[in-house]
C-alpha positions as MATLAB code, in Angstrom:
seq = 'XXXXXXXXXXXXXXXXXXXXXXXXXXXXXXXXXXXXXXXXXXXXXXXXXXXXXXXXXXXXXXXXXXXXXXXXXXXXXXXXXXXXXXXXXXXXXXXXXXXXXXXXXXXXXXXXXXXXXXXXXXXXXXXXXXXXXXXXXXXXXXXXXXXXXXXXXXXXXXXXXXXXXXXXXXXXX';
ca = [
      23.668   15.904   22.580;
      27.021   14.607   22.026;
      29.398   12.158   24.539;
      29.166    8.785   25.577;
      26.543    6.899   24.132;
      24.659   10.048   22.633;
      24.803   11.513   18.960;
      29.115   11.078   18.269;
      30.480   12.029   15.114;
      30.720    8.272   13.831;
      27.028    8.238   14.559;
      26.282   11.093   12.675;
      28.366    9.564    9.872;
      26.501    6.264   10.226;
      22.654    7.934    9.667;
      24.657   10.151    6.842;
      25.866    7.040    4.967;
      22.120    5.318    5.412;
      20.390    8.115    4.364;
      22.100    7.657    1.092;
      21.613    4.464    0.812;
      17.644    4.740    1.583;
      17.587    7.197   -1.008;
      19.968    5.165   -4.069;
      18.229    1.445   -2.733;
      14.547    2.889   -3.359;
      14.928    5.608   -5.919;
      11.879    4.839   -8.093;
       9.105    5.343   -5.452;
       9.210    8.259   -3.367;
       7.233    6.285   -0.590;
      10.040    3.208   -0.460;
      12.409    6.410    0.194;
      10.315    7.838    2.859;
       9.798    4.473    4.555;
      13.302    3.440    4.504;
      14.895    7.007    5.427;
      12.437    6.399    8.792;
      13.544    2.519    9.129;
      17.021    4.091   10.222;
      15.695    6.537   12.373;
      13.720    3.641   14.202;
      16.413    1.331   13.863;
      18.734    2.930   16.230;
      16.584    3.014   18.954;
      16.048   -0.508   18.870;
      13.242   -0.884   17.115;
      13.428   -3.278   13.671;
       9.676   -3.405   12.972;
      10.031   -1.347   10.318;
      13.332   -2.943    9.116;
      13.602   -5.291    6.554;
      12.385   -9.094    7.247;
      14.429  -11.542    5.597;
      17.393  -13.736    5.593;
      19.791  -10.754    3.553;
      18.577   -7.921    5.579;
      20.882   -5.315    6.276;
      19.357   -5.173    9.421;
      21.446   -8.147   11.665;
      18.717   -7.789   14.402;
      15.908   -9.124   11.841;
      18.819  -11.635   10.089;
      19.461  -13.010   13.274;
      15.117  -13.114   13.205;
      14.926  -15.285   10.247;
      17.476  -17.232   11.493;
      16.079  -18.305   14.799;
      19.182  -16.844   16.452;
      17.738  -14.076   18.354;
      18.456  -15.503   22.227;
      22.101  -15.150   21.071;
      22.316  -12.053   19.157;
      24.005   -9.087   20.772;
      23.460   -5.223   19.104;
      26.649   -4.047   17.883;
      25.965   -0.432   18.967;
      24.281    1.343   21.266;
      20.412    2.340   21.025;
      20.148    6.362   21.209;
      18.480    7.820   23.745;
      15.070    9.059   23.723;
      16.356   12.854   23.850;
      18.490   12.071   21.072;
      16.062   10.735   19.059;
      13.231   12.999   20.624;
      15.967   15.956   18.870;
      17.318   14.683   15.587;
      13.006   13.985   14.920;
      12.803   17.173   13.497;
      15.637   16.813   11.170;
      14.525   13.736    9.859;
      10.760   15.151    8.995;
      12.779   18.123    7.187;
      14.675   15.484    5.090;
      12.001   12.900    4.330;
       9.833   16.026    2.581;
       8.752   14.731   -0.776;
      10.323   17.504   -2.768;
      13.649   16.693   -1.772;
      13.546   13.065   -3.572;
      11.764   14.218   -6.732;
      15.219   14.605   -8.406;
      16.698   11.431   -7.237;
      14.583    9.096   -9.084;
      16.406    6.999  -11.202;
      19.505    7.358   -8.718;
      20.264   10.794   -9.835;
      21.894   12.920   -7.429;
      21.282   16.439   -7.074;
      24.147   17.459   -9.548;
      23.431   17.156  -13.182;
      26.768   16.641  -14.278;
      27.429   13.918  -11.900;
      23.916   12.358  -12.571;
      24.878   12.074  -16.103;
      28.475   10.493  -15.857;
      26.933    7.626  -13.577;
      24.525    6.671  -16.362;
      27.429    6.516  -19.218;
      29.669    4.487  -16.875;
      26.993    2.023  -15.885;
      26.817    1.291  -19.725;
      30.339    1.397  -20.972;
      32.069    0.609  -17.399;
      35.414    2.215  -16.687;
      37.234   -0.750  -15.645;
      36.409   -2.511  -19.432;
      38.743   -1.562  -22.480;
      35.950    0.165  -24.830;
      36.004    1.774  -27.928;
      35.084    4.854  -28.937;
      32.265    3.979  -30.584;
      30.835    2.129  -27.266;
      31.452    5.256  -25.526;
      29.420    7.629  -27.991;
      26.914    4.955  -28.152;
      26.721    5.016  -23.916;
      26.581    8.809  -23.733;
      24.440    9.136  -26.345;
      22.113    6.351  -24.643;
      22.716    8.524  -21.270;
      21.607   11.400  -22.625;
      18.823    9.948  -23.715;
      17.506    8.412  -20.876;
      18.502   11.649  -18.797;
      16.539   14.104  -20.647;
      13.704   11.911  -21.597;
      13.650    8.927  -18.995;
      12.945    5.655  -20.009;
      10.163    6.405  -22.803;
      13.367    8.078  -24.305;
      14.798    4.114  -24.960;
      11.146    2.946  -26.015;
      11.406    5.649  -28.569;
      14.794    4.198  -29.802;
      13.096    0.668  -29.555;
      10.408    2.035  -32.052;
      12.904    3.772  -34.221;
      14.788    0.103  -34.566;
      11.571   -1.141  -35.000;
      12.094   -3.444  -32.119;
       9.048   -4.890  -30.702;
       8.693   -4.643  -27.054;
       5.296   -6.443  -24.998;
       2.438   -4.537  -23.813;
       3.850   -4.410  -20.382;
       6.981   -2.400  -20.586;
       5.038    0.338  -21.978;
       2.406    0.283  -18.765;
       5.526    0.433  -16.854;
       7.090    3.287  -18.553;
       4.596    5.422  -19.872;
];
């Protein structure tokens, strides 16, 4: 399957790195993560109907769309061939199975530890002097929300008696 114009190494790399990105861009619905794994797969050969329509796409085919600048647009790669495609198929059904993603909601990865970290530096960013206090408070916020969820924070909400609406408890319950 490999050589010119078939599945290279930098291709391979390419459907690695949007893979990941399907899964961390849509990792509250196990659907949106299904739908957009397959938008690459389709994608490559050509085909954006599945791709995102709008101005900011990441897909420049449908950009170029919204634009009106399709007679000028030019694809900067090369579609894969059907046997390609008609091959890697079956690897793409074996990693678009539903179990796979169950862990990733949230944007968890599949290790803990690393899972974890993420959610302490998205609240008490590395690159900002903090205290040590605003680091306790972020990993014990992290923990929180990694063993329990997001009910975990409405629970802190009631404890505070902060009020929340009625909607953020449809949402998260």
């Amino acid at each position: 399957l490999g050589g010119k114009i078939k599945l290279t190494e930098q291709m391979i790399d390419k459907l690695s790195v949007y893979y990941g990105l399907a899964i961390r861009r849509n990792c509250h619905s196990v659907e949106q993560i299904y739908s957009a794994i397959r938008t690459t797969y389709f994608h490559y050969s050509y085909d954006h109907s599945k791709c995102p329509i709008r101005i900011e796409s990441w897909c420049t085919w449908q950009r170029a769309s919204a634009n009106g600048e399709l007679r000028y647009y030019k694809h900067d790669y090369k579609a894969l061939p059907q046997d390609v495609l008609h091959a890697i198929k079956p690897i793409y059904v074996d990693l678009t199975r539903p179990e796979l993603f169950e862990r990733c909601f949230g944007g968890f990865n599949q290790n803990n530890n690393e899972s974890y970290n993420q959610l302490i530096w998205k609240i008490s960013p590395k690159i900002l002097p903090s205290g040590l206090a605003t680091v306790e408070l972020a990993a014990h916020i992290s923990a929180c929300m990694f063993n329990e969820g997001s009910w975990g924070i409405l629970q802190i909400y009631a404890a505070m008696v902060i009020k929340c609406g009625s909607n953020i408890h449809l949402q998260w319950v």
